[in-house]
Amino acid sequence: QVQLVESEGGLAQAGGSVRLSCVASGRTFSNYAMGWFRQAPGKERERVAAITRSGITTYADPVKGRFTISRDNAKNTVTLQMNSLKPEDTAVYYCVQYSTAYYSSPAYWGKGTLVTVSS
């Protein structure tokens, strides 16, 4: 059974940084793309960033240049480094594991972790 466990998000000030990590278990981590989604209050869930099996990354326009996704296959971990945070980054962030090596359709979701950015 696949499990995705996110680290705690927490509170940050605008302009600050937060680092999220997600540890996956249950199947061979290196075979699958990973990603992060978020859902802000009153808004639809959106993809923030994703990384393929081979390390190719993609980012949503609002976070380009500020967020970085990376993976450590030896530790079954995907990380989202969030810099220059803005109040509009406040959301519940979800780790996802995709069904293939590419970020096509998410297969598994973490429970989510709240990141709050104060102005």
Short mmCIF file of C-alpha atoms in Angstrom, two decimals:
data_model
loop_
_atom_site.label_atom_id
_atom_site.label_comp_id
_atom_site.label_asym_id
_atom_site.label_seq_id
_atom_site.Cartn_x
_atom_site.Cartn_y
_atom_site.Cartn_z
CA GLN A 1 0.00 0.00 0.00
CA VAL A 2 1.40 3.36 -1.04
CA GLN A 3 1.82 5.95 1.68
CA LEU A 4 2.91 9.56 1.26
CA VAL A 5 3.81 11.39 4.44
CA GLU A 6 4.39 15.14 4.25
CA SER A 7 6.39 17.15 6.72
CA GLU A 8 4.67 19.86 8.69
CA GLY A 9 4.20 23.14 6.88
CA GLY A 10 3.78 25.90 9.37
CA LEU A 11 3.72 29.67 9.46
CA ALA A 12 6.02 31.99 7.55
CA GLN A 13 6.19 35.68 6.91
CA ALA A 14 5.95 37.13 3.45
CA GLY A 15 9.34 36.97 1.84
CA GLY A 16 10.34 34.01 3.93
CA SER A 17 10.95 30.37 3.10
CA VAL A 18 9.46 27.00 3.92
CA ARG A 19 10.74 23.58 2.96
CA LEU A 20 8.31 20.71 2.56
CA SER A 21 9.32 17.10 2.25
CA CYS A 22 7.39 13.96 1.48
CA VAL A 23 8.49 10.41 2.15
CA ALA A 24 6.92 7.73 -0.02
CA SER A 25 6.61 4.03 0.64
CA GLY A 26 4.82 1.08 -0.85
CA ARG A 27 6.32 0.86 -4.32
CA THR A 28 9.57 1.61 -6.11
CA PHE A 29 9.91 5.35 -5.67
CA SER A 30 12.38 5.91 -8.49
CA ASN A 31 9.95 4.55 -11.08
CA TYR A 32 7.38 7.30 -10.71
CA ALA A 33 6.97 11.00 -11.18
CA MET A 34 6.23 13.00 -8.05
CA GLY A 35 4.58 16.33 -7.47
CA TRP A 36 3.01 18.88 -5.19
CA PHE A 37 -0.47 20.32 -5.41
CA ARG A 38 -2.08 22.97 -3.26
CA GLN A 39 -5.54 24.15 -2.38
CA ALA A 40 -6.16 27.59 -1.02
CA PRO A 41 -9.35 28.48 0.85
CA GLY A 42 -12.22 28.85 -1.59
CA LYS A 43 -10.12 27.86 -4.57
CA GLU A 44 -9.67 24.74 -6.65
CA ARG A 45 -6.76 22.45 -6.13
CA GLU A 46 -3.86 23.24 -8.47
CA ARG A 47 -0.59 21.64 -9.36
CA VAL A 48 2.38 23.58 -8.03
CA ALA A 49 5.31 21.54 -9.29
CA ALA A 50 6.17 18.09 -10.55
CA ILE A 51 9.26 16.08 -11.34
CA THR A 52 9.60 13.10 -13.63
CA ARG A 53 11.43 9.92 -12.89
CA SER A 54 14.46 11.31 -14.72
CA GLY A 55 14.36 14.67 -12.97
CA ILE A 56 12.58 16.89 -15.50
CA THR A 57 10.62 19.53 -13.64
CA THR A 58 7.62 21.72 -14.31
CA TYR A 59 6.16 24.59 -12.31
CA ALA A 60 2.95 26.54 -12.17
CA ASP A 61 3.41 30.09 -13.42
CA PRO A 62 2.71 31.74 -10.02
CA VAL A 63 5.62 29.91 -8.39
CA LYS A 64 8.21 29.89 -11.15
CA GLY A 65 11.50 31.26 -9.94
CA ARG A 66 10.46 30.95 -6.30
CA PHE A 67 9.80 27.26 -5.72
CA THR A 68 12.09 24.33 -6.44
CA ILE A 69 11.11 20.67 -6.51
CA SER A 70 13.70 17.95 -6.13
CA ARG A 71 13.85 14.26 -5.41
CA ASP A 72 16.19 11.90 -3.61
CA ASN A 73 15.56 8.39 -4.83
CA ALA A 74 17.87 6.89 -2.23
CA LYS A 75 15.67 8.35 0.51
CA ASN A 76 12.31 7.96 -1.28
CA THR A 77 11.81 11.66 -0.73
CA VAL A 78 10.53 14.57 -2.76
CA THR A 79 11.12 18.11 -1.52
CA LEU A 80 9.54 21.45 -2.29
CA GLN A 81 11.68 24.45 -1.39
CA MET A 82 9.52 27.55 -1.27
CA ASN A 83 11.25 30.94 -1.23
CA SER A 84 10.04 34.53 -1.45
CA LEU A 85 6.70 33.43 -0.08
CA LYS A 86 3.61 35.53 -0.61
CA PRO A 87 0.33 35.57 1.32
CA GLU A 88 -1.34 34.03 -1.72
CA ASP A 89 0.85 30.94 -1.25
CA THR A 90 -1.22 30.13 1.83
CA ALA A 91 -2.77 26.74 1.18
CA VAL A 92 -2.85 23.10 2.08
CA TYR A 93 -0.03 21.43 0.15
CA TYR A 94 -0.37 17.84 -1.02
CA CYS A 95 2.33 15.45 -2.10
CA VAL A 96 1.37 13.22 -5.00
CA GLN A 97 2.84 10.20 -6.69
CA TYR A 98 1.92 9.78 -10.32
CA SER A 99 0.86 6.61 -12.05
CA THR A 100 3.80 6.66 -14.48
CA ALA A 101 7.31 8.03 -14.88
CA TYR A 102 5.82 11.28 -16.19
CA TYR A 103 3.48 13.77 -14.52
CA SER A 104 0.33 12.60 -16.21
CA SER A 105 -2.30 11.68 -13.67
CA PRO A 106 -1.75 11.49 -9.90
CA ALA A 107 -2.30 8.05 -8.49
CA TYR A 108 -1.75 8.62 -4.79
CA TRP A 109 -2.12 11.60 -2.47
CA GLY A 110 -0.75 12.56 0.88
CA LYS A 111 -3.02 13.94 3.58
CA GLY A 112 -1.81 17.47 3.08
CA THR A 113 0.05 20.00 5.18
CA LEU A 114 -0.94 23.60 5.84
CA VAL A 115 1.38 26.46 4.95
CA THR A 116 0.30 29.90 6.13
CA VAL A 117 2.06 33.03 4.91
CA SER A 118 1.41 36.22 6.81
CA SER A 119 1.78 39.67 5.32
#
